[in-house]
PDB file of C-alpha atoms in Angstrom:
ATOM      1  CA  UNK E 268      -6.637  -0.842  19.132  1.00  0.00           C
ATOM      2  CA  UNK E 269      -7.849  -3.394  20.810  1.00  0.00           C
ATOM      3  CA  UNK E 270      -5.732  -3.152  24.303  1.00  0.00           C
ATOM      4  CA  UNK E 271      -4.142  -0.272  26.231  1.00  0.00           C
ATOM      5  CA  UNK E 272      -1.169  -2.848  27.123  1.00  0.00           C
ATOM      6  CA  UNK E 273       1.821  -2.176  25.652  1.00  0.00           C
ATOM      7  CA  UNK E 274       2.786  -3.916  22.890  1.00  0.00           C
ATOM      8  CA  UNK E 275       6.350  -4.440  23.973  1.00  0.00           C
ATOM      9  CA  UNK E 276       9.397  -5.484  21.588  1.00  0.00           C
ATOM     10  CA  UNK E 277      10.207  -1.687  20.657  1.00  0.00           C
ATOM     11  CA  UNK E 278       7.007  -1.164  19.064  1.00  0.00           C
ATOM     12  CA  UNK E 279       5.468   1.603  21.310  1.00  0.00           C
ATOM     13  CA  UNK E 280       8.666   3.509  20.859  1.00  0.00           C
ATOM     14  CA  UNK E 281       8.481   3.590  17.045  1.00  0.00           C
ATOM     15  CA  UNK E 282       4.994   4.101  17.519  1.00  0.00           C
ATOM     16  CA  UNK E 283       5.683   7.029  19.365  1.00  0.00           C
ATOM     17  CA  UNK E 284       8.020   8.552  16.976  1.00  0.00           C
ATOM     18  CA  UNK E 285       5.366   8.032  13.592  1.00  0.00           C
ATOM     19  CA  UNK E 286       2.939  10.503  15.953  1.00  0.00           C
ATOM     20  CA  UNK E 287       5.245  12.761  17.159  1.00  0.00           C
ATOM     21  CA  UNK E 288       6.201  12.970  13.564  1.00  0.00           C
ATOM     22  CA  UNK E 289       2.508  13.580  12.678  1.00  0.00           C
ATOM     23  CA  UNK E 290       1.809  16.050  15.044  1.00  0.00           C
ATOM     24  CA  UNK E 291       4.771  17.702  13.891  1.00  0.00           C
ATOM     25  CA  UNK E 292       3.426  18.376  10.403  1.00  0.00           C
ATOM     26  CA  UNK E 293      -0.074  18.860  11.144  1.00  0.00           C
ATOM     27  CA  UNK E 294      -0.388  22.176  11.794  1.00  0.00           C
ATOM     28  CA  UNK E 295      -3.046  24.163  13.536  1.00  0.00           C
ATOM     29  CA  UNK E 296      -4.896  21.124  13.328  1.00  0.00           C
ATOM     30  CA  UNK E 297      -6.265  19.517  16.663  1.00  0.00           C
ATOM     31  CA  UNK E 298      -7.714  16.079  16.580  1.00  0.00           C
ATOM     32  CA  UNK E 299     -11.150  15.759  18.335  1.00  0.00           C
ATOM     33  CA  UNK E 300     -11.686  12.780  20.330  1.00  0.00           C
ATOM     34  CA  UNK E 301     -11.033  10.013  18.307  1.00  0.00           C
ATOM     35  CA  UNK E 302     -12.347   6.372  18.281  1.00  0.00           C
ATOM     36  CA  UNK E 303      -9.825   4.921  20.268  1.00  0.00           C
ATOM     37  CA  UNK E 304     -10.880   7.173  23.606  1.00  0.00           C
ATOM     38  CA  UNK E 305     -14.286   6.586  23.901  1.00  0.00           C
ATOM     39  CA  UNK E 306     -13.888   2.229  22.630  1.00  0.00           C
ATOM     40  CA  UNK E 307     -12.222  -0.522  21.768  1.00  0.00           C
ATOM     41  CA  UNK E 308     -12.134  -1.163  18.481  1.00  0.00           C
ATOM     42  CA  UNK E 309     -11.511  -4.949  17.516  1.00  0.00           C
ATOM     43  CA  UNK E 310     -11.059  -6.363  14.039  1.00  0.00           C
ATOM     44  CA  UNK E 311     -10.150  -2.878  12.108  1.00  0.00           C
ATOM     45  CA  UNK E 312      -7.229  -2.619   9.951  1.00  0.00           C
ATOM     46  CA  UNK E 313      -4.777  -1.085  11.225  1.00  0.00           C
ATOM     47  CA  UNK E 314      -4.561  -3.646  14.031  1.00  0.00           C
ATOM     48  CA  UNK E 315      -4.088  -6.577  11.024  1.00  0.00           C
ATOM     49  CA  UNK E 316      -2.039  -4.389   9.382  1.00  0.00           C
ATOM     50  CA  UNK E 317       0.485  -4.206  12.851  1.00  0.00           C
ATOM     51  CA  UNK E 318      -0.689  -7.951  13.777  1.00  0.00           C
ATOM     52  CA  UNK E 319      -0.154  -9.645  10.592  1.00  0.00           C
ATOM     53  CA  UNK E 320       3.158  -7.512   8.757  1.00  0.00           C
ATOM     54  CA  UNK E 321       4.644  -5.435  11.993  1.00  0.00           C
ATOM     55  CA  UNK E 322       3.556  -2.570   9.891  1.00  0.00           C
ATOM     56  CA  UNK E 323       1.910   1.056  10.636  1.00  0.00           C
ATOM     57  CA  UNK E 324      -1.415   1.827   9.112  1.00  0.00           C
ATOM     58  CA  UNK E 325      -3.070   5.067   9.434  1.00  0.00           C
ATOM     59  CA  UNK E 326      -6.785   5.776   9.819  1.00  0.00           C
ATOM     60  CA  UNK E 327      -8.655   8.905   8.958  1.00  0.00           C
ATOM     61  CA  UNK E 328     -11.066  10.038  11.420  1.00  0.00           C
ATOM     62  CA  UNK E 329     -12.952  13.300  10.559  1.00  0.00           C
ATOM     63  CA  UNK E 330     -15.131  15.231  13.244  1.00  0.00           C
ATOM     64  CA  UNK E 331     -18.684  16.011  11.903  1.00  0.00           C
ATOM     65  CA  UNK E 332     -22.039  16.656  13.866  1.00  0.00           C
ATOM     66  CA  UNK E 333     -23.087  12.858  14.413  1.00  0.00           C
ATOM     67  CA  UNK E 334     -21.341   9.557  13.747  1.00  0.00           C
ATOM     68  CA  UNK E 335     -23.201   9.464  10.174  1.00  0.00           C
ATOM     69  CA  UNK E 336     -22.327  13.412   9.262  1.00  0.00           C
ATOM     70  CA  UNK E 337     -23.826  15.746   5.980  1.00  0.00           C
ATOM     71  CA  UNK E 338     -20.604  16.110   3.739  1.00  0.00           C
ATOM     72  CA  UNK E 339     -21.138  20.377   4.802  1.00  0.00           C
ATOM     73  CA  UNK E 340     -20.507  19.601   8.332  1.00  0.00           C
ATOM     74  CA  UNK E 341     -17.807  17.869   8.614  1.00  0.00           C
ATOM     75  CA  UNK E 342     -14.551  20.976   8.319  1.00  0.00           C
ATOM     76  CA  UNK E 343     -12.558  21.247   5.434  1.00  0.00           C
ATOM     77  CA  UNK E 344      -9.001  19.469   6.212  1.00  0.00           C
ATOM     78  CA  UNK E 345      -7.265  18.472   2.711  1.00  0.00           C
ATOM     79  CA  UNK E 346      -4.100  20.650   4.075  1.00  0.00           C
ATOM     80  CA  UNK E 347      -3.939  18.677   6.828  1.00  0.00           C
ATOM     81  CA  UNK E 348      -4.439  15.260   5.556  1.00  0.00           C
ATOM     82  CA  UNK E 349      -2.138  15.968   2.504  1.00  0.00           C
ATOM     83  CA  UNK E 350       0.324  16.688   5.196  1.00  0.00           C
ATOM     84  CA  UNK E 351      -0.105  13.483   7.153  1.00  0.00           C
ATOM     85  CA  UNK E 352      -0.382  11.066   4.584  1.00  0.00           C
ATOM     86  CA  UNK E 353       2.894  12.419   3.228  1.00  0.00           C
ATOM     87  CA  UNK E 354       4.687  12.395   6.937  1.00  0.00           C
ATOM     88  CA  UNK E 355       2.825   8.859   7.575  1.00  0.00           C
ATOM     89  CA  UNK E 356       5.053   7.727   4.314  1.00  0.00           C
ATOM     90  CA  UNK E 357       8.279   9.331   5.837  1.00  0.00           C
ATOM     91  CA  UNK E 358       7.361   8.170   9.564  1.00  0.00           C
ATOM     92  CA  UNK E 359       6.777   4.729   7.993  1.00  0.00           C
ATOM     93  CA  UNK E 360      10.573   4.645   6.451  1.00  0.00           C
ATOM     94  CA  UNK E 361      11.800   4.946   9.675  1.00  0.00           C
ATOM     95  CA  UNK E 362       9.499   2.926  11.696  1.00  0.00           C
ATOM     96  CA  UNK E 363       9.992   0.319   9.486  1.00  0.00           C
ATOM     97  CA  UNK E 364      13.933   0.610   9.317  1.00  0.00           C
ATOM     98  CA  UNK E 365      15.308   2.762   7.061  1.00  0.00           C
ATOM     99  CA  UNK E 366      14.974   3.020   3.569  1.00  0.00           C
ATOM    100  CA  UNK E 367      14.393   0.134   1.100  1.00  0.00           C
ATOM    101  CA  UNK E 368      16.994  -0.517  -1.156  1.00  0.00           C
ATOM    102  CA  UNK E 369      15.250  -0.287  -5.069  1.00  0.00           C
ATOM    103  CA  UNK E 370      16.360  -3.900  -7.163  1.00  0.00           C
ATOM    104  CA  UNK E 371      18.577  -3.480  -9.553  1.00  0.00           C
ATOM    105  CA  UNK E 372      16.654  -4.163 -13.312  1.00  0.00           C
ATOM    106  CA  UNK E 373      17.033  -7.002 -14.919  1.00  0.00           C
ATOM    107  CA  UNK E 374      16.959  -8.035 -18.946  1.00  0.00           C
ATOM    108  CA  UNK E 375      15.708 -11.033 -19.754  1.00  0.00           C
ATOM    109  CA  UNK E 376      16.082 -12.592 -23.480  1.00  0.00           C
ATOM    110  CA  UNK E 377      12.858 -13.058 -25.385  1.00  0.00           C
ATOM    111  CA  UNK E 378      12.188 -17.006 -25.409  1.00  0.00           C
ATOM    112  CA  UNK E 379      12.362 -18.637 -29.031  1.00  0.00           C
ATOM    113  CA  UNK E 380       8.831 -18.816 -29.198  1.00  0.00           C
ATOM    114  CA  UNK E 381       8.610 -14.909 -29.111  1.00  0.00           C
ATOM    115  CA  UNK E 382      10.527 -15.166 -32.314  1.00  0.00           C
ATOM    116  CA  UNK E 383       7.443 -16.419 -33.799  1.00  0.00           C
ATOM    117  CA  UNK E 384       4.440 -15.316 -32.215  1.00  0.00           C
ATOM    118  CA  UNK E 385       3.173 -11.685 -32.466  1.00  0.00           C
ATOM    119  CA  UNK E 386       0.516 -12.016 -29.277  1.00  0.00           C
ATOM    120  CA  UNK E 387       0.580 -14.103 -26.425  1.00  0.00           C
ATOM    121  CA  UNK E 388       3.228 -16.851 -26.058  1.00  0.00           C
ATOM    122  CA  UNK E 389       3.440 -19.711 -23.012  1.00  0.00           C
ATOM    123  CA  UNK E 390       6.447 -21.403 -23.014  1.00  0.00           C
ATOM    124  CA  UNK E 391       5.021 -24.516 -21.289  1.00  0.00           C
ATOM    125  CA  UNK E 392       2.958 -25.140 -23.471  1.00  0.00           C
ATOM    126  CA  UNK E 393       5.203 -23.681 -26.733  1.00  0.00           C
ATOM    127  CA  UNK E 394       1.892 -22.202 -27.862  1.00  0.00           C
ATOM    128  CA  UNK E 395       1.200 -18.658 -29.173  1.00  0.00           C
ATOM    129  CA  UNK E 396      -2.912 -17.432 -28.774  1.00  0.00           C
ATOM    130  CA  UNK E 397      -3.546 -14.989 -31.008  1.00  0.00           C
ATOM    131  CA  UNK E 398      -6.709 -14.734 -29.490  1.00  0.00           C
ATOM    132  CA  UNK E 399      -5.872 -13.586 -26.130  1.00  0.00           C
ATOM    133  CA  UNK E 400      -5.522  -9.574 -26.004  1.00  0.00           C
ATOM    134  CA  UNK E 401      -2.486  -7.937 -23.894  1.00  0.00           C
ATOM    135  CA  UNK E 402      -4.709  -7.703 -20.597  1.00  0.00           C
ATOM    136  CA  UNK E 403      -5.416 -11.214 -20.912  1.00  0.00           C
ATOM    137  CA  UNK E 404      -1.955 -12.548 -21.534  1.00  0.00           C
ATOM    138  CA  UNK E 405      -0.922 -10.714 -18.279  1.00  0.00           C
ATOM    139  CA  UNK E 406      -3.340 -12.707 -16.712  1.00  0.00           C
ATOM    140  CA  UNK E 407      -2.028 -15.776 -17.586  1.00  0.00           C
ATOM    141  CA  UNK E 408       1.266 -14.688 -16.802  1.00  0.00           C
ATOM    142  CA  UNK E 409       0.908 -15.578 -12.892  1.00  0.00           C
ATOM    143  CA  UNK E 410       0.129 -18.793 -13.348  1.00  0.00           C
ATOM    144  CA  UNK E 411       1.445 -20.218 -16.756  1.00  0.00           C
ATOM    145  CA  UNK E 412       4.104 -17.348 -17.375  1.00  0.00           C
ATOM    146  CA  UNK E 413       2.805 -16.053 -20.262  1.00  0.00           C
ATOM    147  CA  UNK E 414       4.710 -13.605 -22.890  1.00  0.00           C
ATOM    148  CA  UNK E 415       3.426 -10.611 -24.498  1.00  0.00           C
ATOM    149  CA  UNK E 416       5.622 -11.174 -27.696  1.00  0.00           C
ATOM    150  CA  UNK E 417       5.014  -7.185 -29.189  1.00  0.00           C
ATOM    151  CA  UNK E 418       6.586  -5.509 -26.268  1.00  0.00           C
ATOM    152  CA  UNK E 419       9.107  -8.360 -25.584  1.00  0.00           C
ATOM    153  CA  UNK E 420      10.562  -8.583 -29.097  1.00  0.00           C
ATOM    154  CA  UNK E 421      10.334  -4.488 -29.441  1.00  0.00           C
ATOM    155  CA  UNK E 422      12.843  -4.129 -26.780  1.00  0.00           C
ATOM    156  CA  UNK E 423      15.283  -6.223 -27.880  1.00  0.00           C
TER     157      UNK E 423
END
């Protein structure tokens, strides 16, 4: 972080909860002095993360024998982390709300032009490029809404 004000609205509550709720799974794990203790640390991010979305982020710090460590020095943790990433996903859920409610899937009829083209179809421009491959025809997608007729036409 980048202050030791609070942040106010609610936040440090939640953000109490997501550690509490790491701690809780972490074991006989205890954290060495970590970053945040010994400076401020501007522009990392986490802090964009919180500052930009109002969302948690999680860092990894690992202790080793010098800020630059040999990979042997540095304790074996996997355990650990395993367990923290998957309670940061949990904590996150509830910091964030509750859980998010998954769309509902949609069908969508293959345009005319799929009728006819076997590779890449835009309908603005009712054109089918046989030349583009499928990872190219995604790309266009975003921009011109291009079809890949195969998979489009196989589940009809």
């Amino acid at each position: 972080g980048d202050t030791k004000e609070p942040i106010g609205g609610g936040f440090d509550e939640k953000f109490d909860v997501l550690g509490r709720g790491l701690q809780s799974v972490m074991g006989a794990y205890t954290p060495g002095p970590v970053a945040k203790t010994l400076y401020f640390a501007y522009g990392v991010f986490s802090d964009y993360a919180f500052l930009e979305f109002k969302k948690p982020a999680v860092t990894i710090e690992v202790v080793g024998n010098d800020f630059v460590a040999e990979a042997s020095t540095i304790p074996t943790r996997g355990l650990e982390v395993y367990k923290g990433i998957n309670q940061f996903a949990k904590e996150t859920t509830i910091f964030n709300g509750g859980p998010i409610t998954e769309p509902v899937p949609t069908t969508t009829a293959a345009p005319d032009g799929c009728n006819t083209c076997d590779w890449c179809f835009i309908p603005g421009l009712n054109s089918c490029f046989s030349e583009f491959t499928k990872n190219e025809c995604v790309i266009q997608n975003a921009e011109y809404g291009a079809l890949w007729c195969v998979e489009i036409r196989v589940k009809k």
